[in-house]
Amino acid sequence: RINRVAGKLKRVAPVAVRVNPNVEAHTHAKITTGTYQNKFGIALEQVEAVYARAARLPHLHLRGLQMHIGSQLSSVSPFVQAVRKVAPVARRLATQYNLQFWSIGGGLGIVYDPALASGRPAWWRRPQARSWLTAARYAAELVPLLKPLGLRILIEPGRFIVGNAGILVTRVEYIKRTGRKTFVIVDAAMNDLIRPAFYDAYHEIVPLTCRDDRPLARVDVVGPICESGDFLAKDRPLPEVQPGEYLAVMSAGAYGSVMASNYNSRRLAAEVLVHGNKAALVRAPQPLEELWKHERIPAWLR
């Protein structure tokens, strides 16, 4: 199909083929992408035949190879396994088709719990941090395997760069005590940050106003959307807060605003860029009129 489209445009399209190495990433089932049970890529045993076919198509230029085994990995072992499996094939393809690069994908995980503490160098000297995947450990294991290939190596460390740089700020609207459970109802919801509902993901939550005298209470932090899947935290120890206070939902920089929606006719939140003591509005709050701006009523319904 790419060859056909490129031909119509009188172009030669640079392409890379995604290979599936059939390696278990040991991450959440919804974000593992490199096994034969996933929909992605060409099976390792079939990829050389695909390159041979692509090389015969006149409007394709084979430039590289790509793979991606999953997201939010906390160990380097799956990366090492995948690179070792694919490297011999990559070497043969590079020689035969003069490939220039190999994109080995992304997937480096970040520390969601505890996000705040992990931002301090002292945390990384603690026992629980010693097994966590760092950029240095990632490079130390993979560079010796990749360097002999002589290819340009591309990586996709999106979450690793921005995940812990983003915070969702939300206002406490109500405190609801049922006698069996306490709900902290906030103005943010699953449409703003769907990861807890979609992946059962943990996001650290802290009050913006820090006070040592606050007692802890075990609560559910929930939004105003009309389903029970609308939560940011469940059964979470949290300093007692009052309506009108603000909470910071940490680690919202990756798969946060990009997965936001207008579900329940809710507007997209504003985004503010902070650098030191400077702050700038980089995306304005969505106007209410935008929710129906692109809707049309057919003439036969008027």
Tab-separated table of C-alpha atoms in Angstrom:
chain	number	residue	atom	x	y	z
A	1	ARG	CA	0.000	0.000	0.000
A	2	ILE	CA	2.845	2.422	0.809
A	3	ASN	CA	4.421	1.568	-2.539
A	4	ARG	CA	1.142	2.267	-4.336
A	5	VAL	CA	0.581	5.610	-2.597
A	6	ALA	CA	4.202	6.661	-3.148
A	7	GLY	CA	3.873	5.775	-6.822
A	8	LYS	CA	0.789	7.949	-7.222
A	9	LEU	CA	2.701	10.815	-5.630
A	10	LYS	CA	5.757	10.090	-7.805
A	11	ARG	CA	7.882	9.658	-4.704
A	12	VAL	CA	10.160	7.023	-3.214
A	13	ALA	CA	9.136	6.402	0.400
A	14	PRO	CA	11.825	5.671	3.003
A	15	VAL	CA	10.629	2.755	5.115
A	16	ALA	CA	11.571	0.551	8.036
A	17	VAL	CA	9.814	-2.683	8.909
A	18	ARG	CA	8.747	-3.420	12.467
A	19	VAL	CA	9.881	-6.823	13.690
A	20	ASN	CA	8.173	-8.701	16.495
A	21	PRO	CA	10.849	-10.605	18.475
A	22	ASN	CA	8.340	-12.589	20.569
A	23	VAL	CA	9.811	-11.449	23.897
A	24	GLU	CA	7.734	-11.039	27.052
A	25	ALA	CA	8.242	-7.547	28.479
A	26	HIS	CA	6.887	-8.375	31.965
A	27	THR	CA	4.762	-5.257	32.075
A	28	HIS	CA	1.022	-4.575	32.100
A	29	ALA	CA	-0.784	-6.811	29.598
A	30	LYS	CA	-2.289	-3.814	27.793
A	31	ILE	CA	1.094	-2.263	27.056
A	32	THR	CA	3.173	-5.298	26.134
A	33	THR	CA	3.740	-5.187	22.377
A	34	GLY	CA	6.491	-7.648	21.463
A	35	THR	CA	5.010	-11.134	21.664
A	36	TYR	CA	3.190	-13.147	19.035
A	37	GLN	CA	-0.009	-12.636	21.035
A	38	ASN	CA	0.196	-8.903	20.261
A	39	LYS	CA	-0.952	-7.239	17.039
A	40	PHE	CA	2.331	-5.499	16.268
A	41	GLY	CA	5.101	-6.160	13.804
A	42	ILE	CA	6.262	-8.973	11.558
A	43	ALA	CA	7.299	-12.242	13.173
A	44	LEU	CA	11.069	-12.583	13.397
A	45	GLU	CA	10.974	-15.735	11.254
A	46	GLN	CA	9.144	-13.874	8.455
A	47	VAL	CA	10.826	-10.471	8.430
A	48	GLU	CA	13.635	-11.321	5.978
A	49	ALA	CA	11.082	-12.475	3.407
A	50	VAL	CA	9.208	-9.197	3.884
A	51	TYR	CA	12.395	-7.209	3.217
A	52	ALA	CA	13.069	-9.266	0.096
A	53	ARG	CA	9.599	-8.473	-1.213
A	54	ALA	CA	9.851	-4.781	-0.263
A	55	ALA	CA	13.209	-4.492	-2.037
A	56	ARG	CA	11.501	-5.387	-5.337
A	57	LEU	CA	8.952	-2.576	-5.049
A	58	PRO	CA	10.073	0.477	-7.043
A	59	HIS	CA	8.702	3.201	-4.785
A	60	LEU	CA	10.182	1.984	-1.496
A	61	HIS	CA	13.625	2.702	-0.092
A	62	LEU	CA	14.564	0.378	2.754
A	63	ARG	CA	16.272	2.508	5.381
A	64	GLY	CA	16.095	0.660	8.683
A	65	LEU	CA	14.565	-1.807	11.111
A	66	GLN	CA	12.256	-1.154	14.063
A	67	MET	CA	10.978	-2.991	17.134
A	68	HIS	CA	9.203	-2.116	20.361
A	69	ILE	CA	8.469	-4.725	23.013
A	70	GLY	CA	6.403	-2.772	25.508
A	71	SER	CA	6.116	0.154	27.860
A	72	GLN	CA	6.941	0.866	31.508
A	73	LEU	CA	9.642	-1.792	31.843
A	74	SER	CA	11.524	-1.801	35.142
A	75	SER	CA	14.175	-4.366	34.155
A	76	VAL	CA	16.757	-4.369	31.391
A	77	SER	CA	16.495	-8.139	30.826
A	78	PRO	CA	13.667	-8.085	28.234
A	79	PHE	CA	15.536	-5.457	26.202
A	80	VAL	CA	18.678	-7.579	26.266
A	81	GLN	CA	16.749	-10.688	25.238
A	82	ALA	CA	15.063	-8.885	22.344
A	83	VAL	CA	18.278	-7.306	21.047
A	84	ARG	CA	20.124	-10.633	21.203
A	85	LYS	CA	17.353	-12.348	19.244
A	86	VAL	CA	17.064	-9.704	16.553
A	87	ALA	CA	20.719	-8.639	16.197
A	88	PRO	CA	21.757	-11.485	13.824
A	89	VAL	CA	18.812	-10.712	11.562
A	90	ALA	CA	19.556	-6.980	11.755
A	91	ARG	CA	23.160	-7.645	10.722
A	92	ARG	CA	22.108	-9.696	7.684
A	93	LEU	CA	19.483	-7.157	6.616
A	94	ALA	CA	21.881	-4.247	7.046
A	95	THR	CA	24.457	-5.950	4.854
A	96	GLN	CA	22.021	-7.004	2.173
A	97	TYR	CA	19.944	-3.806	1.928
A	98	ASN	CA	22.371	-1.176	3.227
A	99	LEU	CA	20.172	-0.308	6.179
A	100	GLN	CA	21.184	2.806	8.088
A	101	PHE	CA	19.460	2.473	11.466
A	102	TRP	CA	17.771	0.200	13.962
A	103	SER	CA	15.115	1.708	16.205
A	104	ILE	CA	14.987	-0.533	19.260
A	105	GLY	CA	11.873	1.196	20.593
A	106	GLY	CA	11.103	2.650	23.965
A	107	GLY	CA	9.704	1.322	27.188
A	108	LEU	CA	12.035	2.589	29.917
A	109	GLY	CA	9.864	2.803	32.993
A	110	ILE	CA	9.593	5.570	35.553
A	111	VAL	CA	9.048	5.448	39.305
A	112	TYR	CA	5.379	6.112	40.046
A	113	ASP	CA	5.625	5.038	43.684
A	114	PRO	CA	7.183	7.022	45.250
A	115	ALA	CA	7.406	9.637	42.496
A	116	LEU	CA	8.380	12.539	44.741
A	117	ALA	CA	11.041	10.684	46.701
A	118	SER	CA	12.601	9.251	43.544
A	119	GLY	CA	13.342	12.774	42.410
A	120	ARG	CA	16.035	13.012	45.077
A	121	PRO	CA	19.439	11.343	44.579
A	122	ALA	CA	19.323	9.834	48.094
A	123	TRP	CA	16.377	7.583	47.133
A	124	TRP	CA	18.475	5.838	44.491
A	125	ARG	CA	20.905	4.687	47.177
A	126	ARG	CA	18.172	2.820	49.033
A	127	PRO	CA	17.824	-0.978	48.691
A	128	GLN	CA	14.461	-0.776	46.903
A	129	ALA	CA	16.009	1.342	44.143
A	130	ARG	CA	18.961	-0.897	43.352
A	131	SER	CA	17.065	-3.168	40.988
A	132	TRP	CA	15.294	-0.322	39.180
A	133	LEU	CA	16.181	0.293	35.543
A	134	THR	CA	18.224	3.448	35.049
A	135	ALA	CA	19.523	5.015	31.845
A	136	ALA	CA	23.066	4.082	32.861
A	137	ARG	CA	22.169	0.429	33.424
A	138	TYR	CA	20.213	0.343	30.154
A	139	ALA	CA	23.206	1.689	28.208
A	140	ALA	CA	25.740	-0.534	29.983
A	141	GLU	CA	23.818	-3.678	28.968
A	142	LEU	CA	22.807	-2.734	25.423
A	143	VAL	CA	25.700	-0.724	23.978
A	144	PRO	CA	28.074	-3.743	23.842
A	145	LEU	CA	25.416	-5.696	21.934
A	146	LEU	CA	24.544	-2.900	19.514
A	147	LYS	CA	27.856	-1.207	18.772
A	148	PRO	CA	29.341	-4.044	16.663
A	149	LEU	CA	26.443	-3.739	14.212
A	150	GLY	CA	27.658	-0.350	13.005
A	151	LEU	CA	24.096	0.930	12.685
A	152	ARG	CA	22.646	4.168	13.934
A	153	ILE	CA	20.600	3.199	17.007
A	154	LEU	CA	17.361	5.044	17.768
A	155	ILE	CA	15.411	4.856	21.039
A	156	GLU	CA	12.018	6.223	22.037
A	157	PRO	CA	12.243	7.223	25.727
A	158	GLY	CA	9.102	9.377	25.823
A	159	ARG	CA	7.664	8.407	29.215
A	160	PHE	CA	11.168	8.325	30.705
A	161	ILE	CA	11.686	11.986	29.747
A	162	VAL	CA	8.311	13.550	30.523
A	163	GLY	CA	6.402	11.156	32.795
A	164	ASN	CA	7.482	12.530	36.141
A	165	ALA	CA	7.681	16.092	34.821
A	166	GLY	CA	3.893	16.440	34.617
A	167	ILE	CA	1.385	17.004	37.428
A	168	LEU	CA	-2.402	17.079	37.303
A	169	VAL	CA	-3.669	19.723	39.735
A	170	THR	CA	-7.216	19.208	40.972
A	171	ARG	CA	-9.531	20.897	43.460
A	172	VAL	CA	-11.315	19.055	46.259
A	173	GLU	CA	-15.052	19.632	45.820
A	174	TYR	CA	-16.616	17.466	48.514
A	175	ILE	CA	-15.803	14.940	51.204
A	176	LYS	CA	-18.362	12.139	51.338
A	177	ARG	CA	-18.384	9.772	54.316
A	178	THR	CA	-20.733	6.817	54.049
A	179	GLY	CA	-19.769	5.119	57.302
A	180	ARG	CA	-18.057	2.403	55.289
A	181	LYS	CA	-15.852	4.471	53.002
A	182	THR	CA	-14.617	8.019	52.602
A	183	PHE	CA	-14.626	9.594	49.163
A	184	VAL	CA	-12.598	12.672	48.301
A	185	ILE	CA	-14.477	14.039	45.298
A	186	VAL	CA	-12.351	16.260	43.075
A	187	ASP	CA	-12.957	18.253	39.910
A	188	ALA	CA	-10.569	16.115	37.818
A	189	ALA	CA	-11.806	12.828	36.431
A	190	MET	CA	-10.996	9.807	34.299
A	191	ASN	CA	-11.393	11.909	31.164
A	192	ASP	CA	-8.414	14.009	32.345
A	193	LEU	CA	-6.244	11.087	33.481
A	194	ILE	CA	-7.528	7.693	32.417
A	195	ARG	CA	-4.524	5.606	33.503
A	196	PRO	CA	-5.918	4.598	36.946
A	197	ALA	CA	-9.214	3.454	35.428
A	198	PHE	CA	-7.704	1.890	32.299
A	199	TYR	CA	-4.541	0.280	33.660
A	200	ASP	CA	-5.219	0.230	37.440
A	201	ALA	CA	-2.198	2.524	37.484
A	202	TYR	CA	-0.812	4.060	40.662
A	203	HIS	CA	-0.289	7.832	40.767
A	204	GLU	CA	1.049	9.407	43.924
A	205	ILE	CA	-1.325	12.098	45.260
A	206	VAL	CA	-0.293	14.842	47.689
A	207	PRO	CA	-1.972	18.013	48.978
A	208	LEU	CA	-0.480	21.175	47.506
A	209	THR	CA	-0.415	22.669	51.002
A	210	CYS	CA	1.942	20.568	53.117
A	211	ARG	CA	1.267	20.403	56.857
A	212	ASP	CA	2.801	17.956	59.300
A	213	ASP	CA	-0.209	18.091	61.626
A	214	ARG	CA	-2.644	16.456	59.189
A	215	PRO	CA	-3.848	13.000	60.282
A	216	LEU	CA	-3.940	10.306	57.617
A	217	ALA	CA	-7.234	8.880	56.395
A	218	ARG	CA	-7.807	5.993	53.997
A	219	VAL	CA	-9.883	7.331	51.099
A	220	ASP	CA	-10.928	6.905	47.491
A	221	VAL	CA	-10.072	9.929	45.334
A	222	VAL	CA	-12.804	10.093	42.707
A	223	GLY	CA	-14.127	12.408	40.023
A	224	PRO	CA	-17.662	13.534	39.115
A	225	ILE	CA	-18.187	11.277	36.081
A	226	CYS	CA	-21.197	8.974	36.189
A	227	GLU	CA	-19.485	5.594	36.548
A	228	SER	CA	-17.603	3.809	39.301
A	229	GLY	CA	-14.520	3.489	37.093
A	230	ASP	CA	-13.977	7.215	37.562
A	231	PHE	CA	-11.232	7.261	40.177
A	232	LEU	CA	-7.684	8.523	40.614
A	233	ALA	CA	-6.854	6.430	43.683
A	234	LYS	CA	-8.576	3.728	45.724
A	235	ASP	CA	-8.157	2.903	49.392
A	236	ARG	CA	-5.240	5.343	49.591
A	237	PRO	CA	-3.799	6.781	52.841
A	238	LEU	CA	-4.010	10.537	52.342
A	239	PRO	CA	-3.586	13.514	54.683
A	240	GLU	CA	-7.031	14.833	55.589
A	241	VAL	CA	-8.117	17.596	53.239
A	242	GLN	CA	-11.079	19.955	53.043
A	243	PRO	CA	-13.222	21.216	50.142
A	244	GLY	CA	-11.469	24.003	48.316
A	245	GLU	CA	-7.979	22.579	48.793
A	246	TYR	CA	-5.886	21.389	45.891
A	247	LEU	CA	-4.224	18.040	45.268
A	248	ALA	CA	-1.290	17.231	43.010
A	249	VAL	CA	-1.623	13.978	41.072
A	250	MET	CA	1.968	13.107	40.258
A	251	SER	CA	3.561	11.459	37.194
A	252	ALA	CA	0.923	12.758	34.776
A	253	GLY	CA	3.369	13.921	32.102
A	254	ALA	CA	3.062	10.802	29.946
A	255	TYR	CA	-0.234	9.348	28.694
A	256	GLY	CA	-2.116	12.070	30.562
A	257	SER	CA	-3.381	14.953	28.454
A	258	VAL	CA	-2.777	13.027	25.219
A	259	MET	CA	-5.326	10.415	26.340
A	260	ALA	CA	-7.790	12.975	27.667
A	261	SER	CA	-11.278	13.149	26.179
A	262	ASN	CA	-14.569	15.015	26.277
A	263	TYR	CA	-16.351	12.073	27.896
A	264	ASN	CA	-19.397	13.167	29.889
A	265	SER	CA	-19.271	16.511	28.037
A	266	ARG	CA	-16.239	17.565	30.047
A	267	ARG	CA	-13.827	20.120	28.671
A	268	LEU	CA	-10.112	19.504	28.285
A	269	ALA	CA	-8.040	21.043	31.040
A	270	ALA	CA	-5.602	23.912	30.629
A	271	GLU	CA	-1.883	23.168	30.520
A	272	VAL	CA	0.774	25.309	32.188
A	273	LEU	CA	4.506	25.054	31.532
A	274	VAL	CA	6.662	25.702	34.595
A	275	HIS	CA	10.396	26.431	34.537
A	276	GLY	CA	11.933	27.453	37.844
A	277	ASN	CA	9.869	30.396	39.069
A	278	LYS	CA	8.371	31.034	35.629
A	279	ALA	CA	4.995	29.755	34.454
A	280	ALA	CA	3.173	30.160	31.147
A	281	LEU	CA	-0.187	28.969	29.868
A	282	VAL	CA	0.640	26.721	26.901
A	283	ARG	CA	-2.866	25.389	26.257
A	284	ALA	CA	-5.931	27.376	27.216
A	285	PRO	CA	-8.924	25.671	28.838
A	286	GLN	CA	-11.187	24.269	26.163
A	287	PRO	CA	-14.177	26.560	25.487
A	288	LEU	CA	-17.522	24.928	26.136
A	289	GLU	CA	-18.706	25.744	22.611
A	290	GLU	CA	-16.025	23.452	21.151
A	291	LEU	CA	-17.939	20.439	22.436
A	292	TRP	CA	-20.588	20.955	19.743
A	293	LYS	CA	-18.701	23.179	17.290
A	294	HIS	CA	-18.198	20.429	14.692
A	295	GLU	CA	-21.617	18.810	15.036
A	296	ARG	CA	-24.074	19.088	12.158
A	297	ILE	CA	-27.825	18.456	12.043
A	298	PRO	CA	-28.935	16.705	8.825
A	299	ALA	CA	-31.479	18.609	6.798
A	300	TRP	CA	-33.950	15.737	7.105
A	301	LEU	CA	-33.999	16.123	10.902
A	302	ARG	CA	-34.749	19.851	10.882
